[in-house]
Amino acid sequence: MQGESADVSSLPRAGWKGWILVTSGESGDGYRSRFHRFPLPTFVWRRKGDDFVLHDFNQAALAVTSGGIAGLVGTKATSFFRDREDIVDDIFTCYEGKVDFTTETDYTFVTTRETRRRKAFCVYVPPDSVMVHIEDISEAHSATKTMLESEQRYKALFRSSTDAVIVHDFSGRFLDVNPTACQQLGYTREEILELRATDVYSEEILALFRGYQNQLIEEGYITFETEYKGRDGRMIPVDVRTGIIDYGDRKAVLTIARDMTEHR
């Protein structure tokens, strides 16, 4: 980050530290202007006796606390964070070690009582202060958590499905299979992942894939009956539903096949 107008996402890399190195040696109106225009809520804790007191804050900090921080200047850190000894420890660690570091945690603001996920950048400012920048990462954290939970549900369903589930790319290379598919076809998972669609799918299903490729792309899925070829050469009648999915950073074909042997 180059000064206060740069993208906040670059702060963790080096920009915030560069900004501190510049402004920590400044004073007067220039410093105040840069400090108050800094985009992240920023709090300055100054050493006083065996504690720290809230010495200053910027406009972003005033906004995020709905103005409440203004009445807390001079408050001791041990009182301000009475329920969060870990945050007080971070301030002391930064000051005593003269080191800059980043932490991430859930935090309930004293002024608003709102709990948010935040990343804190702790910066030692000579000779007696610690400056703490706060970045709200609640939405990104929530999105990541939701994605991981979704992936876990998908994996659970994938593994426990009584139907064969096969994922392959558009060239026919297998990317993943579930235990039922391995059992039906008579291969281990590792063996199947070395195969291609032509080793398992009948000519009929391969022709369908080619013939219905545009429909598959436009409608998202197709259903039909066909046969799979097992390891022992037997043909397994299956009821198939296949569609296109996002698989990592690419598109792939997901096929769910129900063994219809007992219905024949």
mmCIF file of N, CA and C in Angstrom, residues 131-227:
data_model
loop_
_atom_site.group_PDB
_atom_site.id
_atom_site.type_symbol
_atom_site.label_atom_id
_atom_site.label_comp_id
_atom_site.label_asym_id
_atom_site.label_seq_id
_atom_site.Cartn_x
_atom_site.Cartn_y
_atom_site.Cartn_z
ATOM 1 N N MET A 131 0.317 0.715 17.791
ATOM 2 C CA MET A 131 -0.786 1.101 16.921
ATOM 3 C C MET A 131 -1.448 -0.172 16.397
ATOM 4 N N VAL A 132 -2.759 -0.245 16.518
ATOM 5 C CA VAL A 132 -3.489 -1.442 16.107
ATOM 6 C C VAL A 132 -4.487 -1.078 15.006
ATOM 7 N N HIS A 133 -4.299 -1.677 13.835
ATOM 8 C CA HIS A 133 -5.232 -1.511 12.726
ATOM 9 C C HIS A 133 -6.196 -2.689 12.746
ATOM 10 N N ILE A 134 -7.474 -2.436 12.521
ATOM 11 C CA ILE A 134 -8.481 -3.494 12.534
ATOM 12 C C ILE A 134 -9.118 -3.617 11.156
ATOM 13 N N GLU A 135 -9.102 -4.819 10.603
ATOM 14 C CA GLU A 135 -9.771 -5.079 9.326
ATOM 15 C C GLU A 135 -10.916 -6.063 9.561
ATOM 16 N N ASP A 136 -12.122 -5.681 9.176
ATOM 17 C CA ASP A 136 -13.292 -6.545 9.330
ATOM 18 C C ASP A 136 -13.292 -7.573 8.203
ATOM 19 N N ILE A 137 -13.156 -8.853 8.569
ATOM 20 C CA ILE A 137 -13.130 -9.922 7.566
ATOM 21 C C ILE A 137 -14.309 -10.879 7.775
ATOM 22 N N SER A 138 -15.371 -10.375 8.404
ATOM 23 C CA SER A 138 -16.512 -11.224 8.755
ATOM 24 C C SER A 138 -17.124 -11.899 7.534
ATOM 25 N N GLU A 139 -17.356 -11.121 6.463
ATOM 26 C CA GLU A 139 -18.014 -11.680 5.287
ATOM 27 C C GLU A 139 -17.148 -12.725 4.609
ATOM 28 N N ALA A 140 -15.857 -12.433 4.477
ATOM 29 C CA ALA A 140 -14.949 -13.397 3.852
ATOM 30 C C ALA A 140 -14.842 -14.662 4.696
ATOM 31 N N HIS A 141 -14.782 -14.479 6.025
ATOM 32 C CA HIS A 141 -14.687 -15.633 6.927
ATOM 33 C C HIS A 141 -15.953 -16.477 6.845
ATOM 34 N N SER A 142 -17.123 -15.797 6.810
ATOM 35 C CA SER A 142 -18.397 -16.507 6.731
ATOM 36 C C SER A 142 -18.515 -17.265 5.414
ATOM 37 N N ALA A 143 -18.079 -16.627 4.328
ATOM 38 C CA ALA A 143 -18.150 -17.278 3.021
ATOM 39 C C ALA A 143 -17.254 -18.508 2.978
ATOM 40 N N THR A 144 -16.062 -18.389 3.571
ATOM 41 C CA THR A 144 -15.138 -19.523 3.612
ATOM 42 C C THR A 144 -15.707 -20.663 4.449
ATOM 43 N N LYS A 145 -16.302 -20.295 5.594
ATOM 44 C CA LYS A 145 -16.899 -21.303 6.469
ATOM 45 C C LYS A 145 -18.045 -22.017 5.764
ATOM 46 N N THR A 146 -18.892 -21.249 5.065
ATOM 47 C CA THR A 146 -20.018 -21.838 4.336
ATOM 48 C C THR A 146 -19.526 -22.767 3.240
ATOM 49 N N MET A 147 -18.483 -22.343 2.545
ATOM 50 C CA MET A 147 -17.932 -23.162 1.470
ATOM 51 C C MET A 147 -17.371 -24.471 2.021
ATOM 52 N N LEU A 148 -16.651 -24.387 3.139
ATOM 53 C CA LEU A 148 -16.083 -25.596 3.738
ATOM 54 C C LEU A 148 -17.172 -26.538 4.224
ATOM 55 N N GLU A 149 -18.228 -25.958 4.825
ATOM 56 C CA GLU A 149 -19.342 -26.784 5.287
ATOM 57 C C GLU A 149 -20.033 -27.448 4.105
ATOM 58 N N SER A 150 -20.182 -26.700 3.017
ATOM 59 C CA SER A 150 -20.799 -27.254 1.816
ATOM 60 C C SER A 150 -19.953 -28.382 1.245
ATOM 61 N N GLU A 151 -18.641 -28.179 1.233
ATOM 62 C CA GLU A 151 -17.743 -29.218 0.735
ATOM 63 C C GLU A 151 -17.819 -30.461 1.603
ATOM 64 N N GLN A 152 -17.916 -30.267 2.914
ATOM 65 C CA GLN A 152 -18.004 -31.403 3.825
ATOM 66 C C GLN A 152 -19.296 -32.184 3.603
ATOM 67 N N ARG A 153 -20.411 -31.445 3.394
ATOM 68 C CA ARG A 153 -21.688 -32.117 3.119
ATOM 69 C C ARG A 153 -21.618 -32.878 1.808
ATOM 70 N N TYR A 154 -21.009 -32.251 0.803
ATOM 71 C CA TYR A 154 -20.868 -32.899 -0.501
ATOM 72 C C TYR A 154 -20.052 -34.179 -0.383
ATOM 73 N N LYS A 155 -18.941 -34.102 0.348
ATOM 74 C CA LYS A 155 -18.083 -35.273 0.499
ATOM 75 C C LYS A 155 -18.803 -36.390 1.246
ATOM 76 N N ALA A 156 -19.602 -36.010 2.252
ATOM 77 C CA ALA A 156 -20.338 -37.019 3.013
ATOM 78 C C ALA A 156 -21.361 -37.713 2.119
ATOM 79 N N LEU A 157 -22.095 -36.922 1.342
ATOM 80 C CA LEU A 157 -23.083 -37.490 0.424
ATOM 81 C C LEU A 157 -22.404 -38.325 -0.651
ATOM 82 N N PHE A 158 -21.276 -37.827 -1.138
ATOM 83 C CA PHE A 158 -20.524 -38.502 -2.185
ATOM 84 C C PHE A 158 -20.092 -39.891 -1.713
ATOM 85 N N ARG A 159 -19.563 -39.946 -0.493
ATOM 86 C CA ARG A 159 -19.050 -41.220 0.029
ATOM 87 C C ARG A 159 -20.161 -42.189 0.397
ATOM 88 N N SER A 160 -21.282 -41.665 0.901
ATOM 89 C CA SER A 160 -22.327 -42.550 1.424
ATOM 90 C C SER A 160 -23.403 -42.919 0.413
ATOM 91 N N SER A 161 -23.385 -42.321 -0.777
ATOM 92 C CA SER A 161 -24.421 -42.593 -1.767
ATOM 93 C C SER A 161 -24.441 -44.069 -2.155
ATOM 94 N N THR A 162 -25.640 -44.620 -2.257
ATOM 95 C CA THR A 162 -25.784 -46.016 -2.696
ATOM 96 C C THR A 162 -25.760 -46.122 -4.211
ATOM 97 N N ASP A 163 -25.748 -44.994 -4.893
ATOM 98 C CA ASP A 163 -25.579 -44.965 -6.343
ATOM 99 C C ASP A 163 -24.116 -44.701 -6.664
ATOM 100 N N ALA A 164 -23.686 -45.183 -7.819
ATOM 101 C CA ALA A 164 -22.320 -44.913 -8.258
ATOM 102 C C ALA A 164 -22.223 -43.445 -8.671
ATOM 103 N N VAL A 165 -21.209 -42.757 -8.182
ATOM 104 C CA VAL A 165 -20.986 -41.353 -8.540
ATOM 105 C C VAL A 165 -19.599 -41.245 -9.155
ATOM 106 N N ILE A 166 -19.558 -40.713 -10.373
ATOM 107 C CA ILE A 166 -18.301 -40.617 -11.121
ATOM 108 C C ILE A 166 -18.145 -39.194 -11.647
ATOM 109 N N VAL A 167 -16.952 -38.659 -11.498
ATOM 110 C CA VAL A 167 -16.639 -37.330 -12.039
ATOM 111 C C VAL A 167 -15.508 -37.495 -13.045
ATOM 112 N N HIS A 168 -15.697 -36.951 -14.261
ATOM 113 C CA HIS A 168 -14.622 -36.995 -15.256
ATOM 114 C C HIS A 168 -14.581 -35.685 -16.021
ATOM 115 N N ASP A 169 -13.449 -35.403 -16.640
ATOM 116 C CA ASP A 169 -13.339 -34.174 -17.419
ATOM 117 C C ASP A 169 -13.867 -34.420 -18.821
ATOM 118 N N PHE A 170 -13.805 -33.397 -19.673
ATOM 119 C CA PHE A 170 -14.404 -33.511 -21.002
ATOM 120 C C PHE A 170 -13.575 -34.350 -21.963
ATOM 121 N N SER A 171 -12.368 -34.709 -21.537
ATOM 122 C CA SER A 171 -11.565 -35.597 -22.366
ATOM 123 C C SER A 171 -11.779 -37.052 -21.980
ATOM 124 N N GLY A 172 -12.608 -37.282 -20.920
ATOM 125 C CA GLY A 172 -12.896 -38.642 -20.493
ATOM 126 C C GLY A 172 -12.009 -39.153 -19.383
ATOM 127 N N ARG A 173 -11.142 -38.303 -18.835
ATOM 128 C CA ARG A 173 -10.264 -38.728 -17.737
ATOM 129 C C ARG A 173 -11.013 -38.655 -16.424
ATOM 130 N N PHE A 174 -10.999 -39.748 -15.662
ATOM 131 C CA PHE A 174 -11.710 -39.799 -14.387
ATOM 132 C C PHE A 174 -10.999 -38.936 -13.346
ATOM 133 N N LEU A 175 -11.786 -38.157 -12.619
ATOM 134 C CA LEU A 175 -11.244 -37.264 -11.588
ATOM 135 C C LEU A 175 -11.568 -37.745 -10.183
ATOM 136 N N ASP A 176 -12.732 -38.394 -10.026
ATOM 137 C CA ASP A 176 -13.113 -38.882 -8.699
ATOM 138 C C ASP A 176 -14.226 -39.904 -8.843
ATOM 139 N N VAL A 177 -14.305 -40.826 -7.906
ATOM 140 C CA VAL A 177 -15.362 -41.833 -7.858
ATOM 141 C C VAL A 177 -15.671 -42.121 -6.403
ATOM 142 N N ASN A 178 -16.883 -42.570 -6.133
ATOM 143 C CA ASN A 178 -17.224 -42.913 -4.750
ATOM 144 C C ASN A 178 -17.092 -44.421 -4.538
ATOM 145 N N PRO A 179 -17.181 -44.890 -3.288
ATOM 146 C CA PRO A 179 -17.015 -46.319 -3.002
ATOM 147 C C PRO A 179 -18.001 -47.223 -3.755
ATOM 148 N N THR A 180 -19.241 -46.751 -3.957
ATOM 149 C CA THR A 180 -20.230 -47.574 -4.662
ATOM 150 C C THR A 180 -19.801 -47.821 -6.097
ATOM 151 N N ALA A 181 -19.250 -46.802 -6.747
ATOM 152 C CA ALA A 181 -18.776 -46.972 -8.122
ATOM 153 C C ALA A 181 -17.659 -48.002 -8.177
ATOM 154 N N CYS A 182 -16.764 -47.952 -7.199
ATOM 155 C CA CYS A 182 -15.671 -48.928 -7.152
ATOM 156 C C CYS A 182 -16.212 -50.341 -6.991
ATOM 157 N N GLN A 183 -17.218 -50.480 -6.113
ATOM 158 C CA GLN A 183 -17.810 -51.792 -5.864
ATOM 159 C C GLN A 183 -18.523 -52.307 -7.106
ATOM 160 N N GLN A 184 -19.294 -51.462 -7.761
ATOM 161 C CA GLN A 184 -20.038 -51.878 -8.956
ATOM 162 C C GLN A 184 -19.104 -52.321 -10.076
ATOM 163 N N LEU A 185 -18.037 -51.536 -10.290
ATOM 164 C CA LEU A 185 -17.162 -51.787 -11.430
ATOM 165 C C LEU A 185 -16.061 -52.803 -11.138
ATOM 166 N N GLY A 186 -15.796 -53.046 -9.849
ATOM 167 C CA GLY A 186 -14.799 -54.048 -9.496
ATOM 168 C C GLY A 186 -13.371 -53.534 -9.475
ATOM 169 N N TYR A 187 -13.185 -52.224 -9.393
ATOM 170 C CA TYR A 187 -11.854 -51.633 -9.340
ATOM 171 C C TYR A 187 -11.652 -50.922 -8.002
ATOM 172 N N THR A 188 -10.393 -50.700 -7.648
ATOM 173 C CA THR A 188 -10.115 -49.812 -6.534
ATOM 174 C C THR A 188 -10.212 -48.379 -7.053
ATOM 175 N N ARG A 189 -10.314 -47.435 -6.127
ATOM 176 C CA ARG A 189 -10.404 -46.029 -6.547
ATOM 177 C C ARG A 189 -9.155 -45.633 -7.341
ATOM 178 N N GLU A 190 -7.988 -46.060 -6.862
ATOM 179 C CA GLU A 190 -6.745 -45.721 -7.543
ATOM 180 C C GLU A 190 -6.713 -46.283 -8.955
ATOM 181 N N GLU A 191 -7.237 -47.487 -9.135
ATOM 182 C CA GLU A 191 -7.259 -48.099 -10.466
ATOM 183 C C GLU A 191 -8.191 -47.348 -11.401
ATOM 184 N N ILE A 192 -9.364 -46.968 -10.902
ATOM 185 C CA ILE A 192 -10.318 -46.252 -11.759
ATOM 186 C C ILE A 192 -9.743 -44.915 -12.213
ATOM 187 N N LEU A 193 -9.039 -44.230 -11.313
ATOM 188 C CA LEU A 193 -8.495 -42.924 -11.670
ATOM 189 C C LEU A 193 -7.397 -43.019 -12.720
ATOM 190 N N GLU A 194 -6.933 -44.228 -12.996
ATOM 191 C CA GLU A 194 -5.957 -44.436 -14.065
ATOM 192 C C GLU A 194 -6.650 -44.758 -15.385
ATOM 193 N N LEU A 195 -7.966 -44.983 -15.338
ATOM 194 C CA LEU A 195 -8.718 -45.345 -16.538
ATOM 195 C C LEU A 195 -9.296 -44.114 -17.217
ATOM 196 N N ARG A 196 -9.913 -44.357 -18.365
ATOM 197 C CA ARG A 196 -10.626 -43.302 -19.077
ATOM 198 C C ARG A 196 -12.051 -43.769 -19.320
ATOM 199 N N ALA A 197 -12.903 -42.869 -19.736
ATOM 200 C CA ALA A 197 -14.316 -43.190 -19.931
ATOM 201 C C ALA A 197 -14.507 -44.365 -20.886
ATOM 202 N N THR A 198 -13.653 -44.473 -21.901
ATOM 203 C CA THR A 198 -13.787 -45.557 -22.878
ATOM 204 C C THR A 198 -13.552 -46.927 -22.261
ATOM 205 N N ASP A 199 -12.915 -46.974 -21.091
ATOM 206 C CA ASP A 199 -12.654 -48.258 -20.427
ATOM 207 C C ASP A 199 -13.865 -48.754 -19.637
ATOM 208 N N VAL A 200 -14.790 -47.852 -19.338
ATOM 209 C CA VAL A 200 -15.919 -48.197 -18.474
ATOM 210 C C VAL A 200 -17.265 -48.000 -19.166
ATOM 211 N N TYR A 201 -17.413 -46.921 -19.890
ATOM 212 C CA TYR A 201 -18.695 -46.609 -20.519
ATOM 213 C C TYR A 201 -18.874 -47.414 -21.800
ATOM 214 N N SER A 202 -20.110 -47.776 -22.056
ATOM 215 C CA SER A 202 -20.418 -48.473 -23.302
ATOM 216 C C SER A 202 -20.343 -47.495 -24.468
ATOM 217 N N GLU A 203 -20.289 -48.017 -25.673
ATOM 218 C CA GLU A 203 -20.279 -47.160 -26.865
ATOM 219 C C GLU A 203 -21.538 -46.304 -26.915
ATOM 220 N N GLU A 204 -22.630 -46.860 -26.389
ATOM 221 C CA GLU A 204 -23.902 -46.128 -26.390
ATOM 222 C C GLU A 204 -23.807 -44.853 -25.577
ATOM 223 N N ILE A 205 -23.260 -44.977 -24.369
ATOM 224 C CA ILE A 205 -23.186 -43.792 -23.505
ATOM 225 C C ILE A 205 -22.200 -42.763 -24.059
ATOM 226 N N LEU A 206 -21.122 -43.249 -24.681
ATOM 227 C CA LEU A 206 -20.167 -42.319 -25.280
ATOM 228 C C LEU A 206 -20.807 -41.570 -26.444
ATOM 229 N N ALA A 207 -21.627 -42.288 -27.217
ATOM 230 C CA ALA A 207 -22.340 -41.642 -28.329
ATOM 231 C C ALA A 207 -23.343 -40.624 -27.800
ATOM 232 N N LEU A 208 -23.993 -40.967 -26.682
ATOM 233 C CA LEU A 208 -24.954 -40.039 -26.076
ATOM 234 C C LEU A 208 -24.260 -38.774 -25.593
ATOM 235 N N PHE A 209 -23.108 -38.952 -24.973
ATOM 236 C CA PHE A 209 -22.353 -37.790 -24.517
ATOM 237 C C PHE A 209 -22.030 -36.864 -25.691
ATOM 238 N N ARG A 210 -21.612 -37.480 -26.800
ATOM 239 C CA ARG A 210 -21.266 -36.666 -27.963
ATOM 240 C C ARG A 210 -22.514 -36.027 -28.573
ATOM 241 N N GLY A 211 -23.595 -36.813 -28.650
ATOM 242 C CA GLY A 211 -24.815 -36.321 -29.284
ATOM 243 C C GLY A 211 -25.562 -35.290 -28.468
ATOM 244 N N TYR A 212 -25.471 -35.418 -27.148
ATOM 245 C CA TYR A 212 -26.225 -34.517 -26.271
ATOM 246 C C TYR A 212 -25.341 -33.489 -25.565
ATOM 247 N N GLN A 213 -24.139 -33.293 -26.091
ATOM 248 C CA GLN A 213 -23.214 -32.374 -25.430
ATOM 249 C C GLN A 213 -23.790 -30.959 -25.347
ATOM 250 N N ASN A 214 -24.386 -30.491 -26.445
ATOM 251 C CA ASN A 214 -24.961 -29.144 -26.426
ATOM 252 C C ASN A 214 -26.136 -29.060 -25.450
ATOM 253 N N GLN A 215 -26.986 -30.111 -25.430
ATOM 254 C CA GLN A 215 -28.122 -30.138 -24.508
ATOM 255 C C GLN A 215 -27.627 -30.162 -23.065
ATOM 256 N N LEU A 216 -26.557 -30.906 -22.859
ATOM 257 C CA LEU A 216 -25.992 -31.015 -21.522
ATOM 258 C C LEU A 216 -25.500 -29.651 -21.045
ATOM 259 N N ILE A 217 -24.866 -28.924 -21.943
ATOM 260 C CA ILE A 217 -24.349 -27.605 -21.599
ATOM 261 C C ILE A 217 -25.491 -26.619 -21.377
ATOM 262 N N GLU A 218 -26.523 -26.674 -22.232
ATOM 263 C CA GLU A 218 -27.628 -25.720 -22.157
ATOM 264 C C GLU A 218 -28.562 -26.006 -20.979
ATOM 265 N N GLU A 219 -28.919 -27.276 -20.770
ATOM 266 C CA GLU A 219 -29.910 -27.624 -19.755
ATOM 267 C C GLU A 219 -29.296 -28.020 -18.419
ATOM 268 N N GLY A 220 -28.019 -28.355 -18.439
ATOM 269 C CA GLY A 220 -27.349 -28.680 -17.186
ATOM 270 C C GLY A 220 -27.292 -30.163 -16.875
ATOM 271 N N TYR A 221 -28.224 -30.959 -17.424
ATOM 272 C CA TYR A 221 -28.185 -32.394 -17.157
ATOM 273 C C TYR A 221 -28.988 -33.151 -18.215
ATOM 274 N N ILE A 222 -28.744 -34.452 -18.314
ATOM 275 C CA ILE A 222 -29.546 -35.342 -19.139
ATOM 276 C C ILE A 222 -29.714 -36.659 -18.380
ATOM 277 N N THR A 223 -30.775 -37.398 -18.680
ATOM 278 C CA THR A 223 -31.016 -38.711 -18.062
ATOM 279 C C THR A 223 -31.253 -39.749 -19.153
ATOM 280 N N PHE A 224 -30.794 -40.948 -18.899
ATOM 281 C CA PHE A 224 -30.981 -42.024 -19.873
ATOM 282 C C PHE A 224 -30.605 -43.350 -19.220
ATOM 283 N N GLU A 225 -30.894 -44.456 -19.910
ATOM 284 C CA GLU A 225 -30.493 -45.789 -19.455
ATOM 285 C C GLU A 225 -29.400 -46.297 -20.368
ATOM 286 N N THR A 226 -28.408 -46.977 -19.780
ATOM 287 C CA THR A 226 -27.304 -47.496 -20.571
ATOM 288 C C THR A 226 -26.649 -48.645 -19.809
ATOM 289 N N GLU A 227 -25.427 -48.985 -20.173
ATOM 290 C CA GLU A 227 -24.694 -50.052 -19.487
ATOM 291 C C GLU A 227 -23.264 -49.622 -19.229
#
